[in-house]
mmCIF file of C-alpha atoms and ligand atoms in Angstrom:
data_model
loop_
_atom_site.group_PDB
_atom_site.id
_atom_site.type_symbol
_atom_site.label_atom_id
_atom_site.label_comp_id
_atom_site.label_asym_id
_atom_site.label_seq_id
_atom_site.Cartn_x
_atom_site.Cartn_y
_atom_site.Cartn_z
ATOM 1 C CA UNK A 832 10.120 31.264 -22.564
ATOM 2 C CA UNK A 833 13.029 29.665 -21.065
ATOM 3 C CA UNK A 834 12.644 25.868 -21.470
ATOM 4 C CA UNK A 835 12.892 23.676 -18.593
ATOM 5 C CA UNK A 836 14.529 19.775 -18.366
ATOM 6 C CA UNK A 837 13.506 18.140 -15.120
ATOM 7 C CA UNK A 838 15.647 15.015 -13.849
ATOM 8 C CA UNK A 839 12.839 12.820 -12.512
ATOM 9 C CA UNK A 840 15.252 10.117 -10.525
ATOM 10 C CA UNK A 841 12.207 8.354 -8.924
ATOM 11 C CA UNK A 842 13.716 5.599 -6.645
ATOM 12 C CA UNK A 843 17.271 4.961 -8.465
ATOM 13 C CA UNK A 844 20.789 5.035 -6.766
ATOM 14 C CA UNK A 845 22.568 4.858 -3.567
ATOM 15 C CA UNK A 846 23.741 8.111 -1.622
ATOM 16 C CA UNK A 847 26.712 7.775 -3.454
ATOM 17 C CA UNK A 848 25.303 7.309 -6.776
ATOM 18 C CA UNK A 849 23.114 10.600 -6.354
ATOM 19 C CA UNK A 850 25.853 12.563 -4.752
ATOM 20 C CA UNK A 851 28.217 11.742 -8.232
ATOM 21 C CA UNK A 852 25.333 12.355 -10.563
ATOM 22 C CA UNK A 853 24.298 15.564 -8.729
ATOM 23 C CA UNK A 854 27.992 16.682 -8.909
ATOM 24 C CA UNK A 855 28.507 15.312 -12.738
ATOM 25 C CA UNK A 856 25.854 17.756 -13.498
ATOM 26 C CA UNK A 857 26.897 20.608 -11.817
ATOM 27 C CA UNK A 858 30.117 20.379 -13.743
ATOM 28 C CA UNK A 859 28.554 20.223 -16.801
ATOM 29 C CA UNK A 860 26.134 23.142 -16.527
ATOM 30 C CA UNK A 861 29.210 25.086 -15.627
ATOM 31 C CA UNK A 862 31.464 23.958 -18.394
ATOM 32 C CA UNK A 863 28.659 24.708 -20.995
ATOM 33 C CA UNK A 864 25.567 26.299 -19.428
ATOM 34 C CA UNK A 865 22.661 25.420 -20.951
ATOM 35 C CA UNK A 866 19.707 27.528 -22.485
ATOM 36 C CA UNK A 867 17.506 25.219 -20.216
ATOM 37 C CA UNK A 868 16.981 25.818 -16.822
ATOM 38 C CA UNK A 869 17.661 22.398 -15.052
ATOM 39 C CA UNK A 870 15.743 20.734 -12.365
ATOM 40 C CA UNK A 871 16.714 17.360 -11.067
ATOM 41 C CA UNK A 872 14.313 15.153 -8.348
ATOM 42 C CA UNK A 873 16.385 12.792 -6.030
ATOM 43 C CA UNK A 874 14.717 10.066 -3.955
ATOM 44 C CA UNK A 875 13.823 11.562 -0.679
ATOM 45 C CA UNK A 876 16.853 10.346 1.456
ATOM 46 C CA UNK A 877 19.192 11.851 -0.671
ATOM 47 C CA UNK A 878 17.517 15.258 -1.126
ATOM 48 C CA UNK A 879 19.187 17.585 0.968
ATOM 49 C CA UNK A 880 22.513 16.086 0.643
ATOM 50 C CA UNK A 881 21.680 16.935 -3.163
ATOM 51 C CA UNK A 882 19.750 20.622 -2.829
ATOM 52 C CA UNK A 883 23.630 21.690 -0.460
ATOM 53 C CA UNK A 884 25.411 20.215 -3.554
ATOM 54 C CA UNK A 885 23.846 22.629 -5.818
ATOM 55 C CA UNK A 886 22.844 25.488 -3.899
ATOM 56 C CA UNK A 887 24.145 28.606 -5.689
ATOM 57 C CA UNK A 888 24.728 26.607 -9.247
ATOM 58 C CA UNK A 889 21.511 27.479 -10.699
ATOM 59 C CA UNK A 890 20.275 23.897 -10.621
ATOM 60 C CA UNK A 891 17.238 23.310 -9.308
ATOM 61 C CA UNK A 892 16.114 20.927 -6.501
ATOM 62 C CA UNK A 893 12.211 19.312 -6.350
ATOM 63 C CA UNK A 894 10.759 16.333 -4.648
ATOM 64 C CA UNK A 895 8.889 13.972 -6.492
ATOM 65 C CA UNK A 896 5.352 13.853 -4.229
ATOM 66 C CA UNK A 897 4.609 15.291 -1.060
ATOM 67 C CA UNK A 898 1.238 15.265 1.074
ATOM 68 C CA UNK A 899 -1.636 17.368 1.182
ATOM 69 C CA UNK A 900 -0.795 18.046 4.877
ATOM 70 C CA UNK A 901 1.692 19.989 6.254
ATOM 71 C CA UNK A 902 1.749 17.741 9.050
ATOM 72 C CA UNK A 903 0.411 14.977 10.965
ATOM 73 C CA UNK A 904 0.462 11.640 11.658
ATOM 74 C CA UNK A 905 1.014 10.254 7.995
ATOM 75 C CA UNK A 906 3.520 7.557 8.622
ATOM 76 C CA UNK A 907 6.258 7.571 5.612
ATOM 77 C CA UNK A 908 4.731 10.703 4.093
ATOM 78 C CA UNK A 909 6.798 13.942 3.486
ATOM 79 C CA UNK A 910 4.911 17.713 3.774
ATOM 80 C CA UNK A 911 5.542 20.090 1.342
ATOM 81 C CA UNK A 912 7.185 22.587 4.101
ATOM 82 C CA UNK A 913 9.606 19.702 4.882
ATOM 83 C CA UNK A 914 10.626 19.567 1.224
ATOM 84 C CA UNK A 915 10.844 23.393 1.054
ATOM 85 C CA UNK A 916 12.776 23.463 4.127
ATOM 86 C CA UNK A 917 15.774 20.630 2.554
ATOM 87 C CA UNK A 918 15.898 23.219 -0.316
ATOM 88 C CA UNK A 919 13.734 22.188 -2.654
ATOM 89 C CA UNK A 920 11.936 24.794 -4.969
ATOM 90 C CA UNK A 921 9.765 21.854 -6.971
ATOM 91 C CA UNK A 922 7.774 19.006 -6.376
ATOM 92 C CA UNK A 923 6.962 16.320 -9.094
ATOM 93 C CA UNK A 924 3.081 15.809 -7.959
ATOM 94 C CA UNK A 925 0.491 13.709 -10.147
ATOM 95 C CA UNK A 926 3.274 11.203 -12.077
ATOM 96 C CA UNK A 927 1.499 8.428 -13.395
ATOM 97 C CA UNK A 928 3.319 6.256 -11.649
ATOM 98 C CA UNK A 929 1.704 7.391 -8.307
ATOM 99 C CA UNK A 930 -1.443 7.725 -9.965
ATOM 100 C CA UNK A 931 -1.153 3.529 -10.293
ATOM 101 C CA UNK A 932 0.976 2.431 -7.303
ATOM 102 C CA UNK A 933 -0.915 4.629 -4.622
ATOM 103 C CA UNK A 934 -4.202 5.349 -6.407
ATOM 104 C CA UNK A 935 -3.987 8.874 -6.405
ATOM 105 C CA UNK A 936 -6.889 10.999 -8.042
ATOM 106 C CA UNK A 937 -7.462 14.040 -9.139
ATOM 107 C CA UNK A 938 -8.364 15.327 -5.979
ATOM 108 C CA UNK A 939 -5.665 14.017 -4.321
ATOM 109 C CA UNK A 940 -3.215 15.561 -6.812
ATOM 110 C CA UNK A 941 -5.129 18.544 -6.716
ATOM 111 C CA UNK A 942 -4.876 18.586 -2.645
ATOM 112 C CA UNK A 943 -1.335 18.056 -3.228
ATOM 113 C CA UNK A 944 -0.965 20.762 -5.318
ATOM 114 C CA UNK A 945 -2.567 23.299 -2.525
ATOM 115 C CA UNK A 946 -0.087 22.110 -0.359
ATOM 116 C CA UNK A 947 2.842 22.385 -2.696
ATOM 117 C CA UNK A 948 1.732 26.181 -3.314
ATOM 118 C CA UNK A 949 0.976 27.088 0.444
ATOM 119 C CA UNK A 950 4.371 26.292 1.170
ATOM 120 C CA UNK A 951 6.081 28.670 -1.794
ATOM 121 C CA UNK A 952 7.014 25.274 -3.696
ATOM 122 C CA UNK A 953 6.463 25.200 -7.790
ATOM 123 C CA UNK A 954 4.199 22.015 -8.290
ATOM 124 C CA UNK A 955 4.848 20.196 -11.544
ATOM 125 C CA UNK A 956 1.460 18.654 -12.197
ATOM 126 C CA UNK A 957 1.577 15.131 -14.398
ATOM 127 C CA UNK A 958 -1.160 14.535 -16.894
ATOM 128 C CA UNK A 959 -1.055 11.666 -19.478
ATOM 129 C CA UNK A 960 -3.139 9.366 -20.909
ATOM 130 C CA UNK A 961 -3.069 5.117 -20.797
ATOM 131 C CA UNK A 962 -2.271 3.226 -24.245
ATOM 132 C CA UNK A 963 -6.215 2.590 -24.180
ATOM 133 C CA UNK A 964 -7.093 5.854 -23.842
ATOM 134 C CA UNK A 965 -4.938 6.839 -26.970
ATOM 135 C CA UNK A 966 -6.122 4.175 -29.145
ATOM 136 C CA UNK A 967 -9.679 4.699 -27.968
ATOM 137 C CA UNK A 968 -9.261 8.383 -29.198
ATOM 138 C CA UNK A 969 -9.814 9.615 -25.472
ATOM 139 C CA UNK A 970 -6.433 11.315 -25.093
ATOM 140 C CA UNK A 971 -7.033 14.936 -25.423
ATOM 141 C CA UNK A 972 -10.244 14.375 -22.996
ATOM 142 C CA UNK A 973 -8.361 12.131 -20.573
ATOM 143 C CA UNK A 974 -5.718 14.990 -20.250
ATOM 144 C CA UNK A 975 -7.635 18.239 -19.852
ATOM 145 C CA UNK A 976 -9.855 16.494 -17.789
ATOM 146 C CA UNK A 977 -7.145 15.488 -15.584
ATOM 147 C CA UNK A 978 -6.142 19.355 -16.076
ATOM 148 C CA UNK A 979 -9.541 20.543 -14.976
ATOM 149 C CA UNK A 980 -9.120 18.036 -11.068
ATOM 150 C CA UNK A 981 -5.367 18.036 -10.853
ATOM 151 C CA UNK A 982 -4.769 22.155 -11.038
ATOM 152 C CA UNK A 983 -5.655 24.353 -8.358
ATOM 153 C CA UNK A 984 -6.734 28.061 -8.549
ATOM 154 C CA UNK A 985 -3.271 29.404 -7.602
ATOM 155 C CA UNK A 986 -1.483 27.219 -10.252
ATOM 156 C CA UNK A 987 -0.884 30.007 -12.609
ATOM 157 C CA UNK A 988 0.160 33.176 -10.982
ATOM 158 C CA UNK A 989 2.502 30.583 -9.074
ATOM 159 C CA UNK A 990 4.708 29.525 -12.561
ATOM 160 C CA UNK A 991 3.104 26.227 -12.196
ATOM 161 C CA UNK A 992 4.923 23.591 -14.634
ATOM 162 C CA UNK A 993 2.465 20.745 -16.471
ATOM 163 C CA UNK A 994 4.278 17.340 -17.276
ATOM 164 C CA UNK A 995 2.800 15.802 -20.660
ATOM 165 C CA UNK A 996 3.454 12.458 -19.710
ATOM 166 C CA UNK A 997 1.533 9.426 -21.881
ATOM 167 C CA UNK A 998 1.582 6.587 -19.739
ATOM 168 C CA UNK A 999 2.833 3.856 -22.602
ATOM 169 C CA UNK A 1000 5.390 5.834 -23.458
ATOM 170 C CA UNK A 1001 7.821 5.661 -19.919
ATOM 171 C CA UNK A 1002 10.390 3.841 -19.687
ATOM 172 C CA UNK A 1003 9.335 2.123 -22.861
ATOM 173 C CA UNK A 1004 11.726 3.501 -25.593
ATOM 174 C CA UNK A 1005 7.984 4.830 -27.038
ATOM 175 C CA UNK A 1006 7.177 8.073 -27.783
ATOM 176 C CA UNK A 1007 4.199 9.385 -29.342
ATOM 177 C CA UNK A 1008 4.852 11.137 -32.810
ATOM 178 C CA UNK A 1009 5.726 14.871 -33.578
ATOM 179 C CA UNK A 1010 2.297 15.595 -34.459
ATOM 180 C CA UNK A 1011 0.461 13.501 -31.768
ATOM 181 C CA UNK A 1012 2.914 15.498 -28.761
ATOM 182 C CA UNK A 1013 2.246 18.792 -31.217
ATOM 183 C CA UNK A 1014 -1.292 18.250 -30.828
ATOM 184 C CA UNK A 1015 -2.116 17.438 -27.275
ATOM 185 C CA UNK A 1016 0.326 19.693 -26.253
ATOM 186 C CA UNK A 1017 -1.616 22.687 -27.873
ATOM 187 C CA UNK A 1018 -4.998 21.359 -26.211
ATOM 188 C CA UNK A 1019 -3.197 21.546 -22.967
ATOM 189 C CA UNK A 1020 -2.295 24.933 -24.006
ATOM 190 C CA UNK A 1021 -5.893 26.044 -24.927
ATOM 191 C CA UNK A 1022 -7.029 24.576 -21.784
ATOM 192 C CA UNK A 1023 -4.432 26.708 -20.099
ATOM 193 C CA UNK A 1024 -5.382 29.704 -21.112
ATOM 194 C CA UNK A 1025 -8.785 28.676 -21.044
ATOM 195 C CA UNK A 1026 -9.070 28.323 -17.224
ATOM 196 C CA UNK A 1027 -6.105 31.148 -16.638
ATOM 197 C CA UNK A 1028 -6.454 33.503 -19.453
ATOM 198 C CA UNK A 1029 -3.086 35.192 -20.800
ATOM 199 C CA UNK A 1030 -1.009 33.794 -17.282
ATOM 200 C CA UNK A 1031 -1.812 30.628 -18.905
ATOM 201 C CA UNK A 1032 0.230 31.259 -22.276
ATOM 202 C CA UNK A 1033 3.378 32.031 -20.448
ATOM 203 C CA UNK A 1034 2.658 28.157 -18.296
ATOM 204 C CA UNK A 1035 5.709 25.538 -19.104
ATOM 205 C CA UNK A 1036 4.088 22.438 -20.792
ATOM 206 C CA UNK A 1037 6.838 19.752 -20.433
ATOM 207 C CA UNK A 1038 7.440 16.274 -22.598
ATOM 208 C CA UNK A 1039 7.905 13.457 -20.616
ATOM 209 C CA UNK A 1040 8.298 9.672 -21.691
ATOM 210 C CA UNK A 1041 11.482 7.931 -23.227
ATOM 211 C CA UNK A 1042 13.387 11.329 -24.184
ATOM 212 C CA UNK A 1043 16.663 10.971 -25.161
ATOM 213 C CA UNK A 1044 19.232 12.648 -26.416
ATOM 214 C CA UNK A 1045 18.838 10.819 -29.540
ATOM 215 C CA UNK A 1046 15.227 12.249 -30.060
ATOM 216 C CA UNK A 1047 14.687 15.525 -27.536
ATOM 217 C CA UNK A 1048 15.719 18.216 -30.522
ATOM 218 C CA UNK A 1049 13.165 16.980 -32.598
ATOM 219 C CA UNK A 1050 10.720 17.081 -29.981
ATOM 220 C CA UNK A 1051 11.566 20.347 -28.065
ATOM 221 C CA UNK A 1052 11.373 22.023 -31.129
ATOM 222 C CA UNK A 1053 7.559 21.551 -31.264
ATOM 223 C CA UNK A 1054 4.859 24.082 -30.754
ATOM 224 C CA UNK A 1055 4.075 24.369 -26.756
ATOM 225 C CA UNK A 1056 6.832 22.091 -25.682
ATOM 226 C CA UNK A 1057 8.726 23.681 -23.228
ATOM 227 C CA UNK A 1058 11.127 20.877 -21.920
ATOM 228 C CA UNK A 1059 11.420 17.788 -20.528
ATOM 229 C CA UNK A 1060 10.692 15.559 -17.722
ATOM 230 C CA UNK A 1061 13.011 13.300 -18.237
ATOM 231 C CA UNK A 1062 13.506 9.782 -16.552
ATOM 232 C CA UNK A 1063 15.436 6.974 -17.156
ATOM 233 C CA UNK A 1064 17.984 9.706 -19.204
ATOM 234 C CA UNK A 1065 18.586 11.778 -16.506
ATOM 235 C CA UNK A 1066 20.402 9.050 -14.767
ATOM 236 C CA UNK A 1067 23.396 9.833 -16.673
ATOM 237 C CA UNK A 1068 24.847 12.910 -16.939
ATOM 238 C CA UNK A 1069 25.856 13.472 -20.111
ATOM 239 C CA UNK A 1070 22.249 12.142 -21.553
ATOM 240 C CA UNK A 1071 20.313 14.660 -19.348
ATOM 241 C CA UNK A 1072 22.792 17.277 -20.122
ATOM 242 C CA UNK A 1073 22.634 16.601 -24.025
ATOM 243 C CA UNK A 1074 18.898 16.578 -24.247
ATOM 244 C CA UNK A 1075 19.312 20.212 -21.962
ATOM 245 C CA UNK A 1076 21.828 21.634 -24.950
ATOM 246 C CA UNK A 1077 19.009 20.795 -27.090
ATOM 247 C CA UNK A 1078 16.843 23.122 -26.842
HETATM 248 P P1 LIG B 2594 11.485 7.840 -18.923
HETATM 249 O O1 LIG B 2594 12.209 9.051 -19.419
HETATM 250 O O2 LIG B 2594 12.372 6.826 -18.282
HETATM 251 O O3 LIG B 2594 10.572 7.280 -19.968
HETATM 252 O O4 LIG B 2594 10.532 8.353 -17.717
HETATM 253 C C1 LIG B 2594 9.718 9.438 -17.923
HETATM 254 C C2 LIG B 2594 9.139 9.844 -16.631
HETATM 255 O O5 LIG B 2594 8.317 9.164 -16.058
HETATM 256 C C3 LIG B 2594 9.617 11.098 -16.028
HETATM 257 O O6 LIG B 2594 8.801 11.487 -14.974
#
């Protein structure tokens, strides 16, 4: 399948900033397209300007949460219709780091998730164990037990994307090694299929946590990695567009 490298730019940059990165990648792609299909997630504020910048380049546009809802009085939320309707295709639902900062469950993701697919958007569900968890040898049942709450019914037949994303390993210059992403990476796989049948084989399982250009060949070349969610590295053009000519 055609891998995909997601930008994740949680809550980095000024317009400015976004509208120069957004338009440093767009040249890129075009000067040497990638294998990879690209996605990149701007702060809120900054999405539409971004989704108008590259509408017809074959770079995708996603939010990086949006709520259950599809309207109401949330105060500060965003729906998932009001993301579709800026021009987003994605949403980034489940990252760790709103797991932490907002204390959102599995049900909440998974509430999320009905939303995102309700209104036609292609949620990319984060699953990822703590450092604990790892050393504890609870990382395979941490994941596909956050699998099991986070995915909804509709997830498959809707090219839903899963983000591998081990906690410790963000923003931390950590990664796990080949073997350990190999290995969790095909239990996410079995789970897959296990809850979807064969719809679940052709699901993208993304890498996420300190890729780099330095390291993403080695580790998009492993079994049932099928890009990146990249943070950090996507913040720079050239970075997020290396690791995309890696694959
Ligand atoms: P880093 O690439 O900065 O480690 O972030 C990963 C991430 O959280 C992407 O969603």
């Amino acid at each position: 399948m055609r891998p995909l490298i997601a930008g994740n730019w949680k809550m980095h940059g000024t317009l400015r900033d976004c509208a120069a990165l957004a338009e440093a990648v767009r040249q890129g792609a075009a000067a040497t397209p990638p294998a990879a299909e690209l996605l990149v997630c701007p702060p809120f504020p900054y999405l539409q300007l971004v989704a108008v910048a590259l509408l017809g380049q074959g770079i995708a546009v996603g939010g990086q949460d949006c709520h259950a809802a599809p309207k109401g009085a949330h105060t500060g939320d965003v729906s998932a219709p009001m993301l579709k309707d800026v021009g987003a295709t994605h949403v980034i639902l489940g990252h760790s780091e709103r797991r932490a900062n907002h204390g959102e469950d599995d049900a909440a993701v998974l509430a999320k998730a009905e939303a995102a697919l309700a209104a036609g958007l292609v949620p990319v569900v984060c699953v990822g164990e703590s450092e604990a968890e790892r050393l504890a040898g609870d990382a395979e049942k941490v994941v596909t037990g956050q699998l099991a709450g986070s995915l909804p019914d509709g997830f498959a037949a809707a090219g839903g994307v899963v983000a591998y994303e081990p906690v410790w390993a963000i923003g931390t210059g950590r990664t796990p090694t080949e073997a350990e992403i190999a290995a969790i990476h095909g239990a996410i796989r079995a789970s897959l299929v296990a809850r979807f049948g064969e719809q679940g084989r052709a699901l993208r399982i993304l890498y996420g946590g300190s890729v780099k250009p330095s390291n993403a060949k080695a580790i998009l070349a492993l079994p049932d990695v099928d890009g990146a969610l990249v943070g950090g590295a996507s913040l720079v053009a050239a970075d997020f567009l290396a690791i995309a000519g890696a694959c």
